[in-house]
Coordinates of C-alpha atoms and ligand atoms in Angstrom, one line a residue:
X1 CA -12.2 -12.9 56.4
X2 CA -13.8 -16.2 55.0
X3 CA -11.8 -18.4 53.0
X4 CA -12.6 -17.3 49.4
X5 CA -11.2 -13.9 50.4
X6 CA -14.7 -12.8 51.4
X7 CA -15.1 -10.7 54.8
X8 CA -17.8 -11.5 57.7
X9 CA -20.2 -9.5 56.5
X10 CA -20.3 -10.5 52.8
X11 CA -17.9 -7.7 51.6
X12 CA -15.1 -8.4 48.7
X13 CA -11.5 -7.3 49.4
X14 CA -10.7 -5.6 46.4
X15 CA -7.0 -6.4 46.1
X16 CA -4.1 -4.9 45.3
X17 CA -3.2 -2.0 43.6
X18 CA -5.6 -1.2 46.7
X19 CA -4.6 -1.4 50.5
X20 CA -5.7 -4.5 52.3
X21 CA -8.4 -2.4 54.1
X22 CA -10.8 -1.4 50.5
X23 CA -13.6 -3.6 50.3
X24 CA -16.5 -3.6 48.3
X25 CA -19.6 -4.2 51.1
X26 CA -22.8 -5.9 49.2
X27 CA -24.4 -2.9 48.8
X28 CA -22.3 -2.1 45.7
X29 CA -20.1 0.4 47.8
X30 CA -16.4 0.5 49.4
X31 CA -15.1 0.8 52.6
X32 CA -11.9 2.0 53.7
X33 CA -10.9 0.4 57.2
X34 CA -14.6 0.1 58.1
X35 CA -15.7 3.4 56.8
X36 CA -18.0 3.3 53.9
X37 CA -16.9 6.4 51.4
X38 CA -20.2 7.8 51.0
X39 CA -19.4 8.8 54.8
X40 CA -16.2 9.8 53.8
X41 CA -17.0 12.4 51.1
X42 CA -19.9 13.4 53.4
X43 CA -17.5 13.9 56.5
X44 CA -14.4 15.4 55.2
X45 CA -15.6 16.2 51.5
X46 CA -14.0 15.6 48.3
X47 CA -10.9 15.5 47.0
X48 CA -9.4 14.0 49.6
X49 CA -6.2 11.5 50.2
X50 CA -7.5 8.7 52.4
X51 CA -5.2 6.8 54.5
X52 CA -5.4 3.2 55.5
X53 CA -3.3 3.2 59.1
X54 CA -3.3 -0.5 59.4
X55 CA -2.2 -1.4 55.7
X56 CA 0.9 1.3 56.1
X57 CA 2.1 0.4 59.2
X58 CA 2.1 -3.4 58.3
X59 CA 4.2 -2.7 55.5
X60 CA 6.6 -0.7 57.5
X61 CA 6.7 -4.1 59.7
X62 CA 6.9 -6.4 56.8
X63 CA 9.7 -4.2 55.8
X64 CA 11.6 -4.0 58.8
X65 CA 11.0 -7.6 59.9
X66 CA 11.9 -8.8 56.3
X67 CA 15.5 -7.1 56.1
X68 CA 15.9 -7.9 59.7
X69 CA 15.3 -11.2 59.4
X70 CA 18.1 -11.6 56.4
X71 CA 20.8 -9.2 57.9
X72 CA 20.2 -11.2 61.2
X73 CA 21.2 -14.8 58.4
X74 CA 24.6 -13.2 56.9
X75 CA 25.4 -11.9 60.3
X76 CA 24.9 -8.5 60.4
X77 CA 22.2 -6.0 61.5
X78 CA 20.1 -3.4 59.9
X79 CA 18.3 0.1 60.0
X80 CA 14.9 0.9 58.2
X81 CA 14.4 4.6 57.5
X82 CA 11.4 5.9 56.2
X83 CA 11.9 7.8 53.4
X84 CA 9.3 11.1 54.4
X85 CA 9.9 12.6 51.1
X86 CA 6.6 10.0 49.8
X87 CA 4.2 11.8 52.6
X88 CA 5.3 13.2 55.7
X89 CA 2.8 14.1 58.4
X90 CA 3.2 14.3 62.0
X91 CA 0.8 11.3 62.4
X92 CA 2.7 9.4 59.6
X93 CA 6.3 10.4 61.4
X94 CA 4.7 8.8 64.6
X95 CA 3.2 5.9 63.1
X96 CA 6.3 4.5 61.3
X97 CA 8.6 5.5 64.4
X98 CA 6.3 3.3 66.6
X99 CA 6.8 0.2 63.9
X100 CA 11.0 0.6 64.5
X101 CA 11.5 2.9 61.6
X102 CA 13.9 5.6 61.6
X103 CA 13.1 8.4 59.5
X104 CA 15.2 9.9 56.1
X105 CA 14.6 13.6 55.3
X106 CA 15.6 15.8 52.3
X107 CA 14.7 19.5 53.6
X108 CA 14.6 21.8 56.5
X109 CA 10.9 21.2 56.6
X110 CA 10.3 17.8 56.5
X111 CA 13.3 17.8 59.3
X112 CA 10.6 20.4 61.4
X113 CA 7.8 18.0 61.0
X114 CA 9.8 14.4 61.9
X115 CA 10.8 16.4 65.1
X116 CA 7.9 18.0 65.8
X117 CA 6.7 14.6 66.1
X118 CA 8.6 13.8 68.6
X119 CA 11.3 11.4 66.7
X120 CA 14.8 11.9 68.0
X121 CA 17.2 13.5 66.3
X122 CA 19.8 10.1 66.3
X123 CA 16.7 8.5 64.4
X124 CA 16.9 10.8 61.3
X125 CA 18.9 11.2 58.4
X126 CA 18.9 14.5 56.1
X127 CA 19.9 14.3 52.0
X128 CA 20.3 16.8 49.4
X129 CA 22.1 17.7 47.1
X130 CA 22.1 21.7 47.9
X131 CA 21.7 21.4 51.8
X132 CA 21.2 25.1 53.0
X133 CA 23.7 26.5 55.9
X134 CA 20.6 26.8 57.8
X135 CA 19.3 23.3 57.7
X136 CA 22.6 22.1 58.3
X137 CA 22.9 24.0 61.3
X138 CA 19.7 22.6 62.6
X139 CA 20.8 19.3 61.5
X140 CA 23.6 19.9 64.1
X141 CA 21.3 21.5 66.8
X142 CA 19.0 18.5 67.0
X143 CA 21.6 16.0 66.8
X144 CA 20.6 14.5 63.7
X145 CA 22.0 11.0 63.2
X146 CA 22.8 10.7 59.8
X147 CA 24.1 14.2 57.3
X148 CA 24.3 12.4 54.1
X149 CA 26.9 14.6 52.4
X150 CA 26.4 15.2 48.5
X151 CA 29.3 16.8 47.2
X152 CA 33.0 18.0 48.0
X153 CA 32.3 21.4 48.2
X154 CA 29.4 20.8 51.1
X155 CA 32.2 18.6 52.9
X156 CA 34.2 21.4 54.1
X157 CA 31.3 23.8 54.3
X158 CA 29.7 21.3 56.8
X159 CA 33.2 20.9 58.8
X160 CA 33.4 24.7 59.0
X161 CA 30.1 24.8 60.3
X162 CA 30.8 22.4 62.8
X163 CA 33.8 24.3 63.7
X164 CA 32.4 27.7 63.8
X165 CA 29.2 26.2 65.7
X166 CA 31.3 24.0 68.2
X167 CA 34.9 24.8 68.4
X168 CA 37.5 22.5 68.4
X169 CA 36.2 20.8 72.0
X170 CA 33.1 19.3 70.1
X171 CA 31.9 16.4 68.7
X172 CA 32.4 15.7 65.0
X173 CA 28.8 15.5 62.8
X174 CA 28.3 12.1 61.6
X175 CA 28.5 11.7 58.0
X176 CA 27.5 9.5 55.3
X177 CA 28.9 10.1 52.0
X178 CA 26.5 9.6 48.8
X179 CA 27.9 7.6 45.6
X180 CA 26.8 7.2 42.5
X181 CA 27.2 3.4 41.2
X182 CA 26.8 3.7 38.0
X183 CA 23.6 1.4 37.9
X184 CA 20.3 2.7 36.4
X185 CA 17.4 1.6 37.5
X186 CA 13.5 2.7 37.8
X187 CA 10.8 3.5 36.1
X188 CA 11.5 6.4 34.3
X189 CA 14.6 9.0 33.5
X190 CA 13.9 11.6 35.9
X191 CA 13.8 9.3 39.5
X192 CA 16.2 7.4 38.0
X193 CA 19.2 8.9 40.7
X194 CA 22.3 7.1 39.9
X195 CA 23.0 8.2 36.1
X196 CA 26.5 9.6 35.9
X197 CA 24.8 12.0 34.2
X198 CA 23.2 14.0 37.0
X199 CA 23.1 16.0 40.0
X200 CA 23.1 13.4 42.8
X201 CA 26.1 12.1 45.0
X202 CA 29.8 11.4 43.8
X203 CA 30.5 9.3 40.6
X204 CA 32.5 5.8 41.9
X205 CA 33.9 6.4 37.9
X206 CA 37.8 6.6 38.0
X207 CA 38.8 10.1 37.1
X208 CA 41.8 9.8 34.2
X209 CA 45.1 10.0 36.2
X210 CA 43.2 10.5 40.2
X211 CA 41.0 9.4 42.4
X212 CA 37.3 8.8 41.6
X213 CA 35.0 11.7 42.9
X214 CA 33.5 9.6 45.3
X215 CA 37.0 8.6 46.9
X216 CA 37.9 11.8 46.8
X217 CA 35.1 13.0 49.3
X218 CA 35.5 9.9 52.0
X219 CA 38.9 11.1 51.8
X220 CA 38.3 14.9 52.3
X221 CA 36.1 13.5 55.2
X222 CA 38.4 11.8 56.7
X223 CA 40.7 14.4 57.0
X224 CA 38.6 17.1 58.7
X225 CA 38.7 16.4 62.2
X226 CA 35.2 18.1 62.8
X227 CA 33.4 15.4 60.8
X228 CA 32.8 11.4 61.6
X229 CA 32.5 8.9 58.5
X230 CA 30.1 7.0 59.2
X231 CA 28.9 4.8 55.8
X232 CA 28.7 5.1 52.4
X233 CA 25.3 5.7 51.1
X234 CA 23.9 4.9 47.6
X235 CA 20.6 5.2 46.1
X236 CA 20.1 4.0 42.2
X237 CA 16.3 5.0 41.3
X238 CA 13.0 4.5 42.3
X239 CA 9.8 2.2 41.3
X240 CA 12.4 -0.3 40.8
X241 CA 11.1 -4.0 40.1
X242 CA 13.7 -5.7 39.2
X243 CA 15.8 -6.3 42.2
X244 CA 19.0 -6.9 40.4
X245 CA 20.3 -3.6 40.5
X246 CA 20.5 -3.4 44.2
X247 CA 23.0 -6.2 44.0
X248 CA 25.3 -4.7 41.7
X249 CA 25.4 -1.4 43.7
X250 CA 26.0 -3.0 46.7
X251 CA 29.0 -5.1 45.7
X252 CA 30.5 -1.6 44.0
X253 CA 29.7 0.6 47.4
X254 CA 31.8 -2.3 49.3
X255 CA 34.6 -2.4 46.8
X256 CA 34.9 1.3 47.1
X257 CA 34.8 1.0 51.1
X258 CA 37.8 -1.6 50.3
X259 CA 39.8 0.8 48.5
X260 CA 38.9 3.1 50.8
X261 CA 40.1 0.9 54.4
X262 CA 43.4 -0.3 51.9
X263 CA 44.8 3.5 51.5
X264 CA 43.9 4.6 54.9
X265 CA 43.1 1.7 57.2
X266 CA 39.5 3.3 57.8
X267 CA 36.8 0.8 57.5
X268 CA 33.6 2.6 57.7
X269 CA 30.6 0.7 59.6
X270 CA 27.9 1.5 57.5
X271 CA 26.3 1.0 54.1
X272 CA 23.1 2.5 53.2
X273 CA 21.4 1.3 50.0
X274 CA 19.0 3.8 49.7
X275 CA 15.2 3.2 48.5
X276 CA 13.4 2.6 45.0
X277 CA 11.3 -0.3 46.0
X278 CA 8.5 -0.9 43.2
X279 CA 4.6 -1.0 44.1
X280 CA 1.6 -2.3 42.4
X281 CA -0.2 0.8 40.4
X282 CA -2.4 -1.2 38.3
X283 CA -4.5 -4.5 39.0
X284 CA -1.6 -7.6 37.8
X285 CA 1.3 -5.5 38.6
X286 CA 3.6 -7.5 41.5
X287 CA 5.4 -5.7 43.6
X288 CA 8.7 -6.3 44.4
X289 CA 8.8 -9.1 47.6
X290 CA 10.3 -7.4 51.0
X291 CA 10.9 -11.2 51.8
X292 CA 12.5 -11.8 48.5
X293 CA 14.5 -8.7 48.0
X294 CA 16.0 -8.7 51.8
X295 CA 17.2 -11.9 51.4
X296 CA 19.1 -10.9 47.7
X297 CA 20.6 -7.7 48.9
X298 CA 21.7 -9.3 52.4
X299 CA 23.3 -12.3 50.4
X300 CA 25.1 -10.1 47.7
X301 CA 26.6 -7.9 51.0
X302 CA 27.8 -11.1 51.9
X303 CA 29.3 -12.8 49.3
X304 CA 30.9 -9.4 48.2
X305 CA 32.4 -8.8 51.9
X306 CA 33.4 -12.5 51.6
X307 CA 35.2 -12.2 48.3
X308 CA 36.7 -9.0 49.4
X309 CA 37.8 -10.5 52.5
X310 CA 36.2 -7.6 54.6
X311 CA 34.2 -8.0 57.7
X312 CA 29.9 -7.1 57.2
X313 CA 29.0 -3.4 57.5
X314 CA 26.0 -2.6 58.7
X315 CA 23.1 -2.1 56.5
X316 CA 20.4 0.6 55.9
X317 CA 18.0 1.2 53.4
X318 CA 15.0 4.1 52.9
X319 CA 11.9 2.9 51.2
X320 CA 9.3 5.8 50.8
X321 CA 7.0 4.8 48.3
X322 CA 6.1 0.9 49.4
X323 CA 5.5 2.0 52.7
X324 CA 2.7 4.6 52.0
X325 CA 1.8 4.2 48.3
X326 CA -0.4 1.6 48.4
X327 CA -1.6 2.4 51.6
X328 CA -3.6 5.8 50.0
X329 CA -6.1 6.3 47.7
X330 CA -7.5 9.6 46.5
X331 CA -11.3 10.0 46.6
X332 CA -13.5 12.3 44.1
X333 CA -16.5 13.3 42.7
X334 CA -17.4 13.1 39.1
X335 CA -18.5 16.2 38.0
X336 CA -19.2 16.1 34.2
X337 CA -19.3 13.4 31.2
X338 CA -18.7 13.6 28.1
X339 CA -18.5 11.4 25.1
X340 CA -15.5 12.2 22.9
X341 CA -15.4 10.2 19.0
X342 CA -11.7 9.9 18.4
X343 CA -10.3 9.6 14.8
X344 CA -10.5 5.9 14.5
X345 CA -14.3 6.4 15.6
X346 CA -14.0 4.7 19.1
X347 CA -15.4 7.0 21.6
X348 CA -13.9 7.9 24.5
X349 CA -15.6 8.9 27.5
X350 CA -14.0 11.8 29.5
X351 CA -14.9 12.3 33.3
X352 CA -14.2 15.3 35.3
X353 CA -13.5 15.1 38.4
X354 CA -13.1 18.1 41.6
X355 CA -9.0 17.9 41.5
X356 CA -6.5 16.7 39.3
X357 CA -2.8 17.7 38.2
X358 CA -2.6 19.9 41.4
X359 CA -3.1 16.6 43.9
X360 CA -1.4 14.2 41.8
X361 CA 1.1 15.6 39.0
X362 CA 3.0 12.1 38.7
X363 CA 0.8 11.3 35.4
X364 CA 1.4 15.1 33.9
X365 CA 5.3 14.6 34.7
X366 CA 5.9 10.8 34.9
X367 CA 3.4 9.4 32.7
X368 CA 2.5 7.4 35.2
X369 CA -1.2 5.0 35.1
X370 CA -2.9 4.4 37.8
X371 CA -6.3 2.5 38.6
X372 CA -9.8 3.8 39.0
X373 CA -12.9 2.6 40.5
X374 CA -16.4 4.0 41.1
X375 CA -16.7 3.5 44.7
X376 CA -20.1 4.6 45.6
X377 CA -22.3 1.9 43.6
X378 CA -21.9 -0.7 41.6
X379 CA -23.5 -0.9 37.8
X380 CA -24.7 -3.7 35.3
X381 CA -24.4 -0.9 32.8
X382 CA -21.8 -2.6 30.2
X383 CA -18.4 -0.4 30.4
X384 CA -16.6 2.4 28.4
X385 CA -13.0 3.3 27.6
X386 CA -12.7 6.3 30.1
X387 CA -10.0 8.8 30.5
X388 CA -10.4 10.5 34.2
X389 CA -9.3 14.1 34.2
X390 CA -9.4 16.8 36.1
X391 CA -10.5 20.7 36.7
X392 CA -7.1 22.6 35.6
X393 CA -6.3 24.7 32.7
X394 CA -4.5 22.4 30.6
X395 CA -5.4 19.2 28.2
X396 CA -2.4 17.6 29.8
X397 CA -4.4 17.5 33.3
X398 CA -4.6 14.1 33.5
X399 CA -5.4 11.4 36.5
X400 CA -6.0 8.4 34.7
X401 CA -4.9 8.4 31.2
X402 CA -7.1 4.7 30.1
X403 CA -9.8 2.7 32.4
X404 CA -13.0 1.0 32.0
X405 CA -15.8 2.7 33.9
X406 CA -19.6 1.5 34.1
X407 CA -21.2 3.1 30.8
X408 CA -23.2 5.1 33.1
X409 CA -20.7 6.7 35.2
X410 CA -22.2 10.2 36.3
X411 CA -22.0 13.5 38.0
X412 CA -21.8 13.3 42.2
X413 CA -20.7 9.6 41.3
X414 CA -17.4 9.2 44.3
X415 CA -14.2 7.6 42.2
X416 CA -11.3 6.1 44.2
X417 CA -7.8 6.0 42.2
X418 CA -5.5 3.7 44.0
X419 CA -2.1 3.6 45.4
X420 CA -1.4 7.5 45.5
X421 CA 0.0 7.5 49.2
X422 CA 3.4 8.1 48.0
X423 CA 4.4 11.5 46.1
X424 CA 0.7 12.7 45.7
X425 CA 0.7 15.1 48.9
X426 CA 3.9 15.7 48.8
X427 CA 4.5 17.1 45.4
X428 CA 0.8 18.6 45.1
X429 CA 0.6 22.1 44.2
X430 CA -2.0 25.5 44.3
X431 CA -1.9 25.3 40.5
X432 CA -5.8 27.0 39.7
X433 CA -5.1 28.3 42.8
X434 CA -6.8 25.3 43.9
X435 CA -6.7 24.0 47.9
X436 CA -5.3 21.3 48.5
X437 CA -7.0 18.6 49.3
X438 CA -7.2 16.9 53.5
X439 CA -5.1 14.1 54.4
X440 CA -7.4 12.0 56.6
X441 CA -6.3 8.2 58.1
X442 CA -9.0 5.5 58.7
X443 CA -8.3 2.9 61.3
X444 CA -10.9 0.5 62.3
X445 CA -13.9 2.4 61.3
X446 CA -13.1 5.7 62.8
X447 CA -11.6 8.9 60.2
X448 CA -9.8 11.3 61.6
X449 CA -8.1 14.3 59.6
X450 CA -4.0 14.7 59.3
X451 CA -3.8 17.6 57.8
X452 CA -7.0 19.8 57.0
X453 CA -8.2 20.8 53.6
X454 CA -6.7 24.4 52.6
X455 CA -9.2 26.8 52.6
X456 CA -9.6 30.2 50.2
X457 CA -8.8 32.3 53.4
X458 CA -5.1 29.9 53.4
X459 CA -4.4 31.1 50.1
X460 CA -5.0 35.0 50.7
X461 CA -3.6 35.0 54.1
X462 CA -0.3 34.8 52.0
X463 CA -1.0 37.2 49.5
X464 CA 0.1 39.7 51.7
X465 CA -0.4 42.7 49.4
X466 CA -3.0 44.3 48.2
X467 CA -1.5 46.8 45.6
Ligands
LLP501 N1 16.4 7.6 49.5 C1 16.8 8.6 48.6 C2 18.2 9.1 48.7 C3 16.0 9.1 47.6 O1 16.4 10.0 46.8 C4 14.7 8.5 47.5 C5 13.8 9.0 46.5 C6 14.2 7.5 48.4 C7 15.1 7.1 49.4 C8 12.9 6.9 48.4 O2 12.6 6.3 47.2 P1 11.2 5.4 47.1 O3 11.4 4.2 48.0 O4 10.1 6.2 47.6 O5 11.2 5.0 45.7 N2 8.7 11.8 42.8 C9 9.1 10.6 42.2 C10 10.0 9.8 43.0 C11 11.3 10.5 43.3 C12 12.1 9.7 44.3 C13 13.3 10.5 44.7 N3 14.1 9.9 45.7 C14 7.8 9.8 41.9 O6 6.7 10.3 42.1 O7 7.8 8.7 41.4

């Protein structure tokens, strides 16, 4: 890259919300790692999620290296997990595994697909709030590292398990216990995960005349032989941009691990502050700093261990969505355009393209904006208020609720929206009983597929009944 941000060849970088590899070449169209996305669309078709390898796995580094770095300052050490719940693929298990990432899962199946790319069972961590026996036995089986336990009533069925499965002789399961803190932050109500009002972890809040819930279950792990406490866990929201909050949860998780080592002399090792970390979705948004942030949550550790007069723990945390978000964008084709004269007689200009809802429900649900770009050419044409939607049954079908487009935005034009590497896969549905769309990685000018399109014959081969 030349000095005003230019690359060798004469192409523009375009900048965040975009990965580091989307350039615009001076032929009017981007390239993702190298690959121009006219080849893209031709190769693997359209929709399709595209991957930039080098952008994600250098913001697994900066992640690790940053909180590493300022655990390594106070004096203590710490563990990056990888919340898979954003995007887990075998390749994308691998890839953050290889940069010294552990990996966090919340279901049966995205604990198949860590392992079945080869991470080890002491690297992974499984949540939920409504584990099944099942995946807690396989928890067990592959010797997963980390069962962060959710509620009272899954303590004991977990120690039963663990007797039932191992008899008295065996080891206990390590166990993390998951708090609520009391402190709200995120983007929006429902991935905001530490109300008190709400189905995650155990409320620190004192309970009138006993214990708080949360002391209640360390204390019910404690005293069942068949299970090890390993840490307290705590995880307030996500798309989180202010970084305050993490502070204040942190110095309530190590008061509580206070009162904890005070009424029974245990002093657990561990303190895991979850993830949330906030990402850029629209051109001017700042994400939060992994520099910045590090530093503020390994100071407030610290000083609270220091004012408490309790040694360091160890630190975790599980960042999903700033590891991958940025790192994807989704690539269509327009399909139709069509002027629409609104009530105050602006016109808006609605563009259709070949997904929508079903590959990325987060602005149905959330109400969440993102960026789009035509990516195949560039235009003088002046530009229009557009609203991208997409092929569903429903007005709500939404992928970009407000961007300017070039006035003569048309059908087979390719559109890019950015930053939809985190929670686009993953919570994509058949909706339409539409396929879902490939995942496919570039890295230095090569594509390669993830995970392949779904196909008609996918869809029918489980529709197992005729009549
Ligand atoms: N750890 C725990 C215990 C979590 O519950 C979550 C997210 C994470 C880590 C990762 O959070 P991240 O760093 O990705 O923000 N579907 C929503 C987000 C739901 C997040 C739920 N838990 C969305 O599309 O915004």
């Amino acid at each position: 890259m030349t000095r005003d941000g230019a690359t060798a060849d004469g192409g523009t970088p375009l900048g965040l919300p975009w990965s580091t590899g989307v350039v615009r070449g001076t032929d009017g169209a981007v390239r993702v790692a190298g690959v121009d996305v006219r080849d893209l669309a031709a190769t693997h078709g359209t929709p399709a999620y595209v991957l930039d390898e080098a952008d994600l796995r250098a913001r697994a580094r900066a992640y690790r290296s940053a909180f590493e770095t300022a655990c390594a300052q106070v004096g203590t050490g710490v563990d990056v997990y990888y919340a898979g719940k954003a995007l887990l693929t075998r390749a994308v298990a691998r890839w953050v595994h290889a940069e010294g990432l552990r990996v966090d899962t919340a279901s049966g199946g995205e604990l198949a697909v860590a392992l079945a790319a080869g991470v080890p069972g002491a690297h992974l961590g499984l949540h939920g709030n409504n584990k099944s026996e099942d995946e807690l036995r396989t928890a067990l089986d592959t010797g997963v590292g980390r069962i962060i336990v959710d509620s009272l009533v899954e303590v004991d069925r977990l120690a039963d398990l663990v007797r039932a499965h191992r008899g008295d002789g065996g080891a206990p399961a390590p166990v993390m216990v998951r708090v609520t803190t009391g402190v709200h932050a995120g983007g929006h109500e429902f991935i905001s995960t530490a109300h008190e009002d709400q189905k995650f972890g155990l409320s620190l809040a004192a309970v009138p005349g006993g214990d708080s819930p949360a002391l209640t279950a360390l204390l019910r792990v404690v005293a069942r032989p068949e299970l090890r406490l390993l840490g307290i866990h705590s995880h307030i929201g996500s798309q989180i941009l202010d970084p305050s909050g993490f502070a204040v949860a942190a110095q309530r998780v190590l008061a509580l691990r206070a009162e904890l080592h005070a009424r029974t002399g245990v002093l657990v090792d561990e303190v895991d502050l979850g993830g949330g970390y906030g990402i850029a979705y629209l051109p001017g948004e700042v994400p939060l700093d992994p520099d910045r942030i590090a530093k503020e949550v390994a100071q407030a550790v610290a000083d609270a261990c220091r004012d408490l007069g309790q040694p360091l723990p160890r630190l975790s945390i599980e960042p999903g969505r700033a590891i991958v978000g940025p790192a994807g964008l989704t690539l269509y084709t327009v399909g139709t355009v069509k002027p629409v004269r609104l009530e105050d007689g602006r016109v808006r200009t609605y563009v259709s393209v070949d997904g929508g809802m079903s590959d990325n429900i987060r602005p149905a649900l959330y109400g969440a904006h993102y960026h789009a770009e035509v990516v195949s050419r560039t235009s003088d044409a002046a530009p229009v208020l557009a609203r991208v939607v997409g092929k569903h049954c429903e007005s709500g079908d939404v992928v970009v609720h407000e961007v300017r487009l070039p006035g003569d935005v048309r059908a087979g034009d390719l559109l890019a929206v950015a930053a939809t590497g985190a929670y686009g896969r993953s919570m994509s549905s058949n909706y339409n009983l539409l396929t879902r769309p490939p995942v496919v990685a570039v890295t230095a000018g090569e594509s390669r597929v993830l995970v392949r399109r779904e196909t008609v014959d996918d869809l029918l081969a489980l529709d197992v009944a005729a009549d």
